Amino acid sequence: MHVPGLSGWILILLVALIMFGPKKLPEIGRSLSKGIREFKEELSLKSGQETNEKEKE
């Protein structure tokens, strides 16, 4: 998987700024970080459940 370099991230942020405007970007960032946080929590819960199931066997 290719990870963009510094110039790539600057370009992505510039395009996002043009598309959404400066007032909308903080809201989008909060929503994105909340989604990532919830995804990680679900993964850890799922991992914990699988560990418990293996211990029962």
Short mmCIF file of N, CA and C in Angstrom, two decimals:
data_model
loop_
_atom_site.label_atom_id
_atom_site.label_comp_id
_atom_site.label_asym_id
_atom_site.label_seq_id
_atom_site.Cartn_x
_atom_site.Cartn_y
_atom_site.Cartn_z
N MET A 1 0.85 -1.17 0.00
CA MET A 1 0.00 0.00 0.00
C MET A 1 0.89 1.24 0.00
N HIS A 2 0.60 2.15 -0.88
CA HIS A 2 1.42 3.35 -1.03
C HIS A 2 0.94 4.44 -0.07
N VAL A 3 1.86 4.97 0.73
CA VAL A 3 1.55 6.06 1.65
C VAL A 3 2.10 7.34 1.05
N PRO A 4 1.26 8.37 0.91
CA PRO A 4 1.74 9.61 0.29
C PRO A 4 2.80 10.30 1.15
N GLY A 5 3.73 10.96 0.47
CA GLY A 5 4.75 11.72 1.16
C GLY A 5 4.21 13.08 1.59
N LEU A 6 5.10 13.94 2.02
CA LEU A 6 4.70 15.26 2.51
C LEU A 6 3.96 16.06 1.44
N SER A 7 4.48 16.06 0.23
CA SER A 7 3.83 16.82 -0.83
C SER A 7 2.45 16.23 -1.16
N GLY A 8 2.32 14.92 -1.05
CA GLY A 8 1.02 14.28 -1.28
C GLY A 8 0.00 14.69 -0.24
N TRP A 9 0.42 14.72 1.04
CA TRP A 9 -0.50 15.14 2.11
C TRP A 9 -0.89 16.60 1.96
N ILE A 10 0.05 17.44 1.57
CA ILE A 10 -0.27 18.85 1.37
C ILE A 10 -1.30 19.00 0.26
N LEU A 11 -1.13 18.25 -0.81
CA LEU A 11 -2.09 18.29 -1.92
C LEU A 11 -3.47 17.80 -1.47
N ILE A 12 -3.51 16.72 -0.71
CA ILE A 12 -4.78 16.20 -0.21
C ILE A 12 -5.47 17.24 0.68
N LEU A 13 -4.72 17.86 1.59
CA LEU A 13 -5.31 18.88 2.47
C LEU A 13 -5.79 20.10 1.69
N LEU A 14 -5.04 20.49 0.68
CA LEU A 14 -5.43 21.62 -0.15
C LEU A 14 -6.73 21.34 -0.89
N VAL A 15 -6.84 20.15 -1.46
CA VAL A 15 -8.07 19.77 -2.17
C VAL A 15 -9.25 19.72 -1.19
N ALA A 16 -9.02 19.16 0.01
CA ALA A 16 -10.09 19.10 1.01
C ALA A 16 -10.51 20.51 1.42
N LEU A 17 -9.55 21.40 1.57
CA LEU A 17 -9.86 22.78 1.94
C LEU A 17 -10.70 23.46 0.87
N ILE A 18 -10.36 23.23 -0.39
CA ILE A 18 -11.12 23.82 -1.49
C ILE A 18 -12.52 23.23 -1.56
N MET A 19 -12.63 21.91 -1.37
CA MET A 19 -13.93 21.24 -1.50
C MET A 19 -14.88 21.58 -0.35
N PHE A 20 -14.38 21.57 0.89
CA PHE A 20 -15.25 21.70 2.04
C PHE A 20 -15.22 23.06 2.70
N GLY A 21 -14.17 23.82 2.50
CA GLY A 21 -14.06 25.13 3.12
C GLY A 21 -13.45 25.05 4.50
N PRO A 22 -12.91 26.16 4.99
CA PRO A 22 -12.21 26.15 6.28
C PRO A 22 -13.12 25.92 7.48
N LYS A 23 -14.39 26.25 7.37
CA LYS A 23 -15.30 26.09 8.51
C LYS A 23 -15.72 24.63 8.70
N LYS A 24 -15.73 23.87 7.64
CA LYS A 24 -16.22 22.49 7.68
C LYS A 24 -15.11 21.49 8.03
N LEU A 25 -13.85 21.83 7.79
CA LEU A 25 -12.75 20.88 8.00
C LEU A 25 -12.62 20.39 9.45
N PRO A 26 -12.71 21.26 10.47
CA PRO A 26 -12.61 20.74 11.85
C PRO A 26 -13.71 19.72 12.18
N GLU A 27 -14.91 19.98 11.69
CA GLU A 27 -16.02 19.05 11.92
C GLU A 27 -15.75 17.70 11.25
N ILE A 28 -15.23 17.74 10.05
CA ILE A 28 -14.91 16.51 9.32
C ILE A 28 -13.80 15.75 10.05
N GLY A 29 -12.80 16.47 10.54
CA GLY A 29 -11.71 15.84 11.28
C GLY A 29 -12.20 15.16 12.55
N ARG A 30 -13.08 15.83 13.29
CA ARG A 30 -13.64 15.23 14.50
C ARG A 30 -14.44 13.97 14.17
N SER A 31 -15.24 14.04 13.13
CA SER A 31 -16.05 12.87 12.74
C SER A 31 -15.16 11.71 12.32
N LEU A 32 -14.12 12.02 11.58
CA LEU A 32 -13.19 10.98 11.13
C LEU A 32 -12.47 10.34 12.31
N SER A 33 -11.99 11.15 13.25
CA SER A 33 -11.29 10.60 14.40
C SER A 33 -12.23 9.79 15.29
N LYS A 34 -13.49 10.23 15.41
CA LYS A 34 -14.48 9.47 16.19
C LYS A 34 -14.73 8.11 15.55
N GLY A 35 -14.85 8.09 14.24
CA GLY A 35 -15.06 6.83 13.53
C GLY A 35 -13.89 5.88 13.68
N ILE A 36 -12.68 6.40 13.60
CA ILE A 36 -11.48 5.57 13.76
C ILE A 36 -11.42 5.02 15.18
N ARG A 37 -11.72 5.88 16.17
CA ARG A 37 -11.70 5.45 17.57
C ARG A 37 -12.71 4.32 17.82
N GLU A 38 -13.93 4.48 17.29
CA GLU A 38 -14.95 3.45 17.46
C GLU A 38 -14.55 2.15 16.76
N PHE A 39 -13.93 2.27 15.60
CA PHE A 39 -13.47 1.09 14.87
C PHE A 39 -12.42 0.33 15.68
N LYS A 40 -11.48 1.05 16.27
CA LYS A 40 -10.44 0.42 17.08
C LYS A 40 -11.04 -0.25 18.32
N GLU A 41 -12.03 0.41 18.94
CA GLU A 41 -12.68 -0.18 20.11
C GLU A 41 -13.38 -1.48 19.75
N GLU A 42 -14.07 -1.50 18.63
CA GLU A 42 -14.75 -2.71 18.18
C GLU A 42 -13.75 -3.82 17.88
N LEU A 43 -12.63 -3.46 17.28
CA LEU A 43 -11.60 -4.47 17.01
C LEU A 43 -11.05 -5.07 18.30
N SER A 44 -10.81 -4.22 19.30
CA SER A 44 -10.28 -4.74 20.56
C SER A 44 -11.32 -5.60 21.27
N LEU A 45 -12.59 -5.22 21.20
CA LEU A 45 -13.64 -6.04 21.80
C LEU A 45 -13.73 -7.39 21.10
N LYS A 46 -13.67 -7.38 19.79
CA LYS A 46 -13.73 -8.62 19.01
C LYS A 46 -12.53 -9.50 19.34
N SER A 47 -11.37 -8.90 19.46
CA SER A 47 -10.16 -9.65 19.78
C SER A 47 -10.27 -10.26 21.17
N GLY A 48 -10.82 -9.50 22.12
CA GLY A 48 -11.01 -10.01 23.48
C GLY A 48 -11.99 -11.16 23.52
N GLN A 49 -13.04 -11.10 22.73
CA GLN A 49 -14.02 -12.18 22.67
C GLN A 49 -13.40 -13.44 22.10
N GLU A 50 -12.59 -13.30 21.07
CA GLU A 50 -11.93 -14.46 20.46
C GLU A 50 -10.96 -15.10 21.44
N THR A 51 -10.26 -14.28 22.23
CA THR A 51 -9.33 -14.79 23.22
C THR A 51 -10.09 -15.58 24.29
N ASN A 52 -11.22 -15.05 24.75
CA ASN A 52 -12.02 -15.74 25.75
C ASN A 52 -12.55 -17.07 25.22
N GLU A 53 -12.96 -17.11 23.97
CA GLU A 53 -13.46 -18.34 23.37
C GLU A 53 -12.36 -19.39 23.28
N LYS A 54 -11.15 -18.98 22.96
CA LYS A 54 -10.03 -19.92 22.87
C LYS A 54 -9.66 -20.46 24.24
N GLU A 55 -9.76 -19.62 25.28
CA GLU A 55 -9.44 -20.06 26.64
C GLU A 55 -10.45 -21.08 27.14
N LYS A 56 -11.70 -20.98 26.71
CA LYS A 56 -12.74 -21.91 27.14
C LYS A 56 -12.54 -23.30 26.55
N GLU A 57 -11.89 -23.39 25.41
CA GLU A 57 -11.72 -24.69 24.74
C GLU A 57 -10.71 -25.55 25.40
#
